[in-house]
Structures are given as structure tokens and as C-alpha cells.
Short mmCIF file of C-alpha atoms and ligand atoms in Angstrom, two decimals:
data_model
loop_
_atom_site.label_atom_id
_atom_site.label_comp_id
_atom_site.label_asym_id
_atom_site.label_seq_id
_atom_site.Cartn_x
_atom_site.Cartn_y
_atom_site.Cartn_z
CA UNK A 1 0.00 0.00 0.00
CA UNK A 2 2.67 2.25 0.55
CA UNK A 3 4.31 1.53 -2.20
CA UNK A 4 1.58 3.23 -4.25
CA UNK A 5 1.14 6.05 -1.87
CA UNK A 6 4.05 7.25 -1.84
CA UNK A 7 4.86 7.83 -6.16
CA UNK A 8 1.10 9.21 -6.07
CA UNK A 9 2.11 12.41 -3.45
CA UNK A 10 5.50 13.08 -5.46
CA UNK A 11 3.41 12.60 -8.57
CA UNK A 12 0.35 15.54 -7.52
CA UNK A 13 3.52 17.55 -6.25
CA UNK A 14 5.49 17.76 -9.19
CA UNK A 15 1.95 18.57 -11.09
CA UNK A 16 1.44 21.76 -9.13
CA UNK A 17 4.97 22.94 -9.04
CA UNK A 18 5.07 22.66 -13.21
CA UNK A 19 1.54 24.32 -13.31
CA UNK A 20 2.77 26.77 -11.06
CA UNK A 21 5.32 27.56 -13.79
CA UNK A 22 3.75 29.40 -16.47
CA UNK A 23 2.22 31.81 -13.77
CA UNK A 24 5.63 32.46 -12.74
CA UNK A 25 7.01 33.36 -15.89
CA UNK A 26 4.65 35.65 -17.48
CA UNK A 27 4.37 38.40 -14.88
CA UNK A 28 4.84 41.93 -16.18
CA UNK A 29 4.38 44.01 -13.66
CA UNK A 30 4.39 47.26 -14.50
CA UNK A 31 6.12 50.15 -12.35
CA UNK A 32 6.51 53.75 -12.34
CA UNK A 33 10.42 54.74 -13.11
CA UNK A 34 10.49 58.18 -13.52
CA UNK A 35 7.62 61.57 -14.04
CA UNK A 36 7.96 64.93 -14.52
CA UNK A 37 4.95 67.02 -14.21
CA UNK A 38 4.35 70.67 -16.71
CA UNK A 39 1.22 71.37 -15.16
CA UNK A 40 -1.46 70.96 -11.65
CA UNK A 41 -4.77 71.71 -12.60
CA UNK A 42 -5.45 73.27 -9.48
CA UNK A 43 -7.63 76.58 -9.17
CA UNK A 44 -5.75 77.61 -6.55
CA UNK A 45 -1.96 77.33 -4.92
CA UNK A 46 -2.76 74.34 -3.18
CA UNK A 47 -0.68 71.02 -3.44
CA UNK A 48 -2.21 68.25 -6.01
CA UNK A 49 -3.07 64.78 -4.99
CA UNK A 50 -1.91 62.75 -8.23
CA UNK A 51 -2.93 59.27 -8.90
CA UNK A 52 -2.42 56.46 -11.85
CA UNK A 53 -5.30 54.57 -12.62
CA UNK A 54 -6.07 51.39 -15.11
CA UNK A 55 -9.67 50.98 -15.36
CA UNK A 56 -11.43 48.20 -13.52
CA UNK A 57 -8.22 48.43 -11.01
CA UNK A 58 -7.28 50.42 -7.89
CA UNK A 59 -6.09 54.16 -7.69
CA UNK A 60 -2.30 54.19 -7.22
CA UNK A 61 -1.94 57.37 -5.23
CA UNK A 62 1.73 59.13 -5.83
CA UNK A 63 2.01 60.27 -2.61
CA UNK A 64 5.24 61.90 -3.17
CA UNK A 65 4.30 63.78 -6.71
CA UNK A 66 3.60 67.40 -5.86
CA UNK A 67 5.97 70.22 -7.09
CA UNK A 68 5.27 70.99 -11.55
CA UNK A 69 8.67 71.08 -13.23
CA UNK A 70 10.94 68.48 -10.92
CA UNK A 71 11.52 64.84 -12.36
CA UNK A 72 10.84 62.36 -9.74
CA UNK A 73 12.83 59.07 -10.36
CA UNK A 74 11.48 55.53 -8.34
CA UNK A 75 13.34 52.66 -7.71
CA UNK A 76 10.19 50.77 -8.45
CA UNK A 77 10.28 49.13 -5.03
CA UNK A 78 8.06 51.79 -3.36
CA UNK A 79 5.23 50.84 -1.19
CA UNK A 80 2.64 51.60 -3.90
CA UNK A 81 4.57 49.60 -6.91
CA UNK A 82 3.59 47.90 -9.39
CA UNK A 83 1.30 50.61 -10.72
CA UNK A 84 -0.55 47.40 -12.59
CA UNK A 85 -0.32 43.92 -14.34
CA UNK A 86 -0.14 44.18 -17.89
CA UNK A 87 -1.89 40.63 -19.34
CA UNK A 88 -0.01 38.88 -22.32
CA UNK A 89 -1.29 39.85 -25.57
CA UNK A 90 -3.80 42.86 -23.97
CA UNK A 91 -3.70 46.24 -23.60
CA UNK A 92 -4.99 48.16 -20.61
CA UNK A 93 -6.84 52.01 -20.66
CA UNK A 94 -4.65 53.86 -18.10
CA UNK A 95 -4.02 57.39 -17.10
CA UNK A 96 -2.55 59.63 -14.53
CA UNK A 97 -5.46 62.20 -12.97
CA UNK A 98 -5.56 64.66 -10.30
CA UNK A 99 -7.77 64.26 -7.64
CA UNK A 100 -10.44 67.57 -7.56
CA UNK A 101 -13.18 68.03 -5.03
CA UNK A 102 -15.74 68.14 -7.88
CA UNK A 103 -14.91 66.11 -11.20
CA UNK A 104 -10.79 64.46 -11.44
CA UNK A 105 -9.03 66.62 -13.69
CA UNK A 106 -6.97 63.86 -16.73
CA UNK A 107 -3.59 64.00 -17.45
CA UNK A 108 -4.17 61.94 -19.98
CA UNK A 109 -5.53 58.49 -20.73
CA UNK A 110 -4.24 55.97 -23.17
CA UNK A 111 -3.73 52.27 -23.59
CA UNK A 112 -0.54 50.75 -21.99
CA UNK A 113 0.38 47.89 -24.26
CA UNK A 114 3.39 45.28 -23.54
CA UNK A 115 4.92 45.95 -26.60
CA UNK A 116 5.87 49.58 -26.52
CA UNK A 117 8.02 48.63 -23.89
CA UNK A 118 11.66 48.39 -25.80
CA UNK A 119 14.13 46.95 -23.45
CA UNK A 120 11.67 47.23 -20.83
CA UNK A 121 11.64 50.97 -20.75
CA UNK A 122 8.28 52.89 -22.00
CA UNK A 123 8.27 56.76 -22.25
CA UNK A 124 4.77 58.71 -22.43
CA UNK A 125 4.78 61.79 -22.71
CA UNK A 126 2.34 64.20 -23.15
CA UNK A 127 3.14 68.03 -24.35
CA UNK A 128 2.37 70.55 -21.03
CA UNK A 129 1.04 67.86 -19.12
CA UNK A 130 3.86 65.30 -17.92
CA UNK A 131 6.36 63.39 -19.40
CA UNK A 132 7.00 59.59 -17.42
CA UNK A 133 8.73 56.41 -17.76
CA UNK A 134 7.42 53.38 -17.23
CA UNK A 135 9.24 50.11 -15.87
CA UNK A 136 8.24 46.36 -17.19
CA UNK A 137 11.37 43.66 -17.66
CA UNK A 138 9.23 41.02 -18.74
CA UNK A 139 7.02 43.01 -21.24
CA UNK A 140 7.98 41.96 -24.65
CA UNK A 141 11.00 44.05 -26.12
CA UNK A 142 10.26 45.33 -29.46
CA UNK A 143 12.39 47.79 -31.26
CA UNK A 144 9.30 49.76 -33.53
CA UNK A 145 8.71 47.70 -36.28
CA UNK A 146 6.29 44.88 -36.30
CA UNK A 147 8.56 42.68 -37.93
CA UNK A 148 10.54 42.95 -35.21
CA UNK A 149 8.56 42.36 -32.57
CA UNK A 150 7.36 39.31 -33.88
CA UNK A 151 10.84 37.80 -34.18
CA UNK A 152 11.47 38.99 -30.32
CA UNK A 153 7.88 37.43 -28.95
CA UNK A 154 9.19 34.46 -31.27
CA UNK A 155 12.38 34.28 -29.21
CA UNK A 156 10.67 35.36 -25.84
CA UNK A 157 8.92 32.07 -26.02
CA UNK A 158 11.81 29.97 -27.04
CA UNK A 159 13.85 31.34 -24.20
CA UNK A 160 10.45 30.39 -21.61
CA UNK A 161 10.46 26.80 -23.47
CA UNK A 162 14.03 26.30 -22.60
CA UNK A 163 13.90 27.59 -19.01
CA UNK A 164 10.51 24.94 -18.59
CA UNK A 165 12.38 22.13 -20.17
CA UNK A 166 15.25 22.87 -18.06
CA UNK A 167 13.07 22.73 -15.05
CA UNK A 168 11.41 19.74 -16.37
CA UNK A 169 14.29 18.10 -16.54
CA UNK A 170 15.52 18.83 -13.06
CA UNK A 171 12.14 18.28 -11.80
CA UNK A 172 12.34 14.42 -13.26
CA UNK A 173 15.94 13.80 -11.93
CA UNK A 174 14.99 14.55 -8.50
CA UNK A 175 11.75 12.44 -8.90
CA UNK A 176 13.57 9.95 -10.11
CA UNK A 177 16.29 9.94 -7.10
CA UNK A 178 13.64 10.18 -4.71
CA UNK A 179 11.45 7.48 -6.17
CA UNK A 180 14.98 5.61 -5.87
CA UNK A 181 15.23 5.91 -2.72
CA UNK A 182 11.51 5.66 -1.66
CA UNK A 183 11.80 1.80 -3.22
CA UNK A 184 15.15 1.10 -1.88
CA UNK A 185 14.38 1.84 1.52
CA UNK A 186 11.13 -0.41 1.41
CA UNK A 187 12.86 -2.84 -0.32
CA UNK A 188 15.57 -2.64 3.01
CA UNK A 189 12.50 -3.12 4.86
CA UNK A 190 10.96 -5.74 3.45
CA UNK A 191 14.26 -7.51 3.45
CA UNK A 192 14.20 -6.63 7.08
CA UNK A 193 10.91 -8.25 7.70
CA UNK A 194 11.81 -11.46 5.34
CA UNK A 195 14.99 -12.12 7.37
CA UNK A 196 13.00 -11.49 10.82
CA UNK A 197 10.15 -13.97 9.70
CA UNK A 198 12.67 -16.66 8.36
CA UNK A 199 14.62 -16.48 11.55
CA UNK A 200 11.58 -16.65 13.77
CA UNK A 201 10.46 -19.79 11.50
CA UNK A 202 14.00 -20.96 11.97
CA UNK A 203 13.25 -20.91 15.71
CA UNK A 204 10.38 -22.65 15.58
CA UNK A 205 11.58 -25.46 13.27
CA UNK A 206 14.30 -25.42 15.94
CA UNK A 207 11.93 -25.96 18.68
CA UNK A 208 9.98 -28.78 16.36
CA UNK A 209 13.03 -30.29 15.94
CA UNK A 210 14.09 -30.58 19.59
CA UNK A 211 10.80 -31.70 20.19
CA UNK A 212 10.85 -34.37 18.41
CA UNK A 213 14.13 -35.55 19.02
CA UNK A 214 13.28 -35.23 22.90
CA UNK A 215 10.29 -37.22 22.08
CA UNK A 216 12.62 -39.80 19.88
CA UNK A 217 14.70 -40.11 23.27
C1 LIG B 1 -8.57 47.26 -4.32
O1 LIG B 1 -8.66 47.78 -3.03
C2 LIG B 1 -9.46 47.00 -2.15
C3 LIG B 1 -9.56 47.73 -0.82
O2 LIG B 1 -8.36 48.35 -0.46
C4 LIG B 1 -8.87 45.61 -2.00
O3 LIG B 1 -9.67 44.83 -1.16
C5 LIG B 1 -8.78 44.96 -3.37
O4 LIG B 1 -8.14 43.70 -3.25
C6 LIG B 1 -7.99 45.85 -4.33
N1 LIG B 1 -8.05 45.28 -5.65
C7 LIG B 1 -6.97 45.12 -6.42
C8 LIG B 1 -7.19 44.54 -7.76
O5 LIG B 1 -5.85 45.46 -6.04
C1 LIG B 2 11.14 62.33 -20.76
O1 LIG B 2 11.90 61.71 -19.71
C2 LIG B 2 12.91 60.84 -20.16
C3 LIG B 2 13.55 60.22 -18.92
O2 LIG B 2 13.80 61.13 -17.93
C4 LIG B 2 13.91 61.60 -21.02
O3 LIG B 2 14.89 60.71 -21.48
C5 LIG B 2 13.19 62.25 -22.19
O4 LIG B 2 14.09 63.03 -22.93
C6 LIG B 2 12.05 63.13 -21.70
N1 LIG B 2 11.30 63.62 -22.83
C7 LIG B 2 10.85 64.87 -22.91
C8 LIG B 2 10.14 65.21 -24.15
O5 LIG B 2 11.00 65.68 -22.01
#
């Protein structure tokens, strides 16, 4: 029974670890490197409250972002990064806005797409509004042209299939030691047993034997 037990566990294991996978390697998390505000839309000289916002998502407050004309650089490790998600294949509507007491005043709104990222590194920039860079490693890296991007995204997913096969094939090699071990050990054990029983049965034929011999005598 535990023979069977044992290969199942390793076996579900190993399932969620490689399912786990994919999930692991398509993040693109998108954060906030750099902005440099032209303009508040305040009425009066009163500090703005700035925020990014995808729709369907959170506001991202900037909580630092207040002075028009000073570029603000993030490590992208700040308490409110990522600013979002970005899915594979699908853009999201996003814009920066400043928070008013009536109606939120826009920056501007556009769609954030993975592939404008080139080497990771977005710039949107908007004339007398704001001018910001965006952060996203894993967002595909084209370099303009279509063509282009096609032949990265084309790469992109040979590089992932490599990495997965690679981790398949560690994966295997440590099921397989394990497994090893998991049969040699009961296999010691039922050796273990054997010997015990065929001792015991020695004693016994032992004691027959004595018996008999004292009953020969
Ligand atoms: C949005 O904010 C709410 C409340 O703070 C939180 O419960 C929820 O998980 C957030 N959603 C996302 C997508 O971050
Ligand atoms: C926007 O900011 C980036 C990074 O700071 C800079 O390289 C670029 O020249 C700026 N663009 C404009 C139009 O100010």
C-alpha cells in the first residue's frame, strides 16, 4: 500500500509545481520609473493629490508627486509599486489624474500595451502635461517595427520553453532519485521483515526439531 502512496504524493507535487510555472514566468508588472509634471490643474496654490489609474483596477496614489517642473525618479520598489499587471497579448486604458473636489481633472488616458516597452523601458509623454517612464522587464521588447517584434515574442517564447524544459528536466531527476530511494528503503524493509520472519520460522523449526528428538529419546 505504501508503495503506491508514496509515487502518487510526489506525482500531484510535481503537477502543481510545473503548473505553477507558467504563472511564474509571465508576470509583467508594471512600475513607475520616472515623471515629470508641466502642469497641476489646481484653481488655486494648493498642493495636487496625483494618482495612476487602469480601469477596472485600484487608484495608485503618488504620494510623493507634488511640485510641476521636478523629475521624480522611483526605484520601483516603493510601497505603492507595481502601478498594474499588464496581461499577455492585452492592452490596458490607463491614465494619470488629479484628484479635484468636484470632477478628477486627466492628465491623460491611453492604452498601456506590452509591446511599446523596448528593453523594458516605456516613455509617455504628453506636451504641457507630464512626461513619465514606465518600468516592465518582462514586457515583450520590441524595437518599432512589427517585424521585429514578432521575431522577439518568437524568441521570448523559445527562451520560456528552454527555461521549462530545463526545469522539467531537473524536476524528473529529483523524482527519479527520490522514487529511488523511496523503493530502496522499502525494499531494506521488506528484506528486514523477510529475514525477521525466516529467523523466527528458523526458531520454531528449531523448537519442532528438539521436540521431536526429545520425544525420539
Ligand atoms: C482594491 O482595493 C481594495 C480595498 O483596499 C482591495 O480589497 C482589493 O483587493 C484591491 N483590488 C486590487 C485589484 O488590487
Ligand atoms: C522624458 O523623460 C525621459 C527620462 O527622464 C527623457 O529621457 C526624455 O528626454 C524626456 N522627454 C521629454 C520630451 O521631455
Amino acid at each position: 500500500m505504501r508503495r503506491t502512496r508514496f509515487p502518487r504524493l510526489l506525482f500531484l507535487f510535481s503537477f502543481a509545481l510545473l503548473s505553477s510555472i507558467p504563472g511564474i514566468l509571465s508576470t509583467r508588472f508594471v512600475t513607475l520609473g520616472s515623471i515629470e509634471l508641466f502642469n497641476t490643474h489646481e484653481w488655486l496654490p494648493s498642493k495636487p493629490t496625483i494618482y495612476f489609474h487602469c480601469k477596472g483596477e485600484n487608484k495608485t496614489i503618488l504620494p510623493d508627486v507634488k511640485e510641476t517642473n521636478l523629475l521624480y525618479v522611483f526605484k520601483g520598489e516603493e510601497s505603492w509599486q507595481p502601478l498594474t499587471e499588464l496581461p499577455d497579448k492585452k492592452c490596458k486604458r490607463c491614465g494619470f489624474y488629479e484628484k479635484d473636489i468636484l470632477n478628477d481633472d486627466v492628465y491623460d488616458e491611453w492604452e498601456l500595451c506590452s509591446d511599446e516597452f523596448v528593453g523594458g523601458e516605456s516613455i509617455h509623454f504628453k506636451d504641457n502635461e507630464f512626461n513619465a517612464t514606465f518600468i516592465c522587464a518582462e514586457c515583450a521588447a520590441s524595437s518599432g517595427s512589427t517585424h521585429s517584434s514578432i521575431s522577439d515574442t518568437k524568441n521570448d517564447g523559445k527562451k520560456s520553453n528552454v527555461v521549462l524544459l530545463i526545469i522539467i528536466c531537473l524536476l524528473a531527476s529529483v523524482l527519479t532519485a527520490l522514487g529511488g530511494v523511496a523503493v530502496y528503503r522499502y525494499w531494506q524493509k521488506r528484506k528486514r521483515e523477510q529475514d525477521q520472519m525466516r529467523f523466527l520460522k528458523l526458531f520454531e523449526e528449531g523448537d519442532d526439531i528438539e521436540d521431536e528428538l526429545g520425544l525420539g529419546i
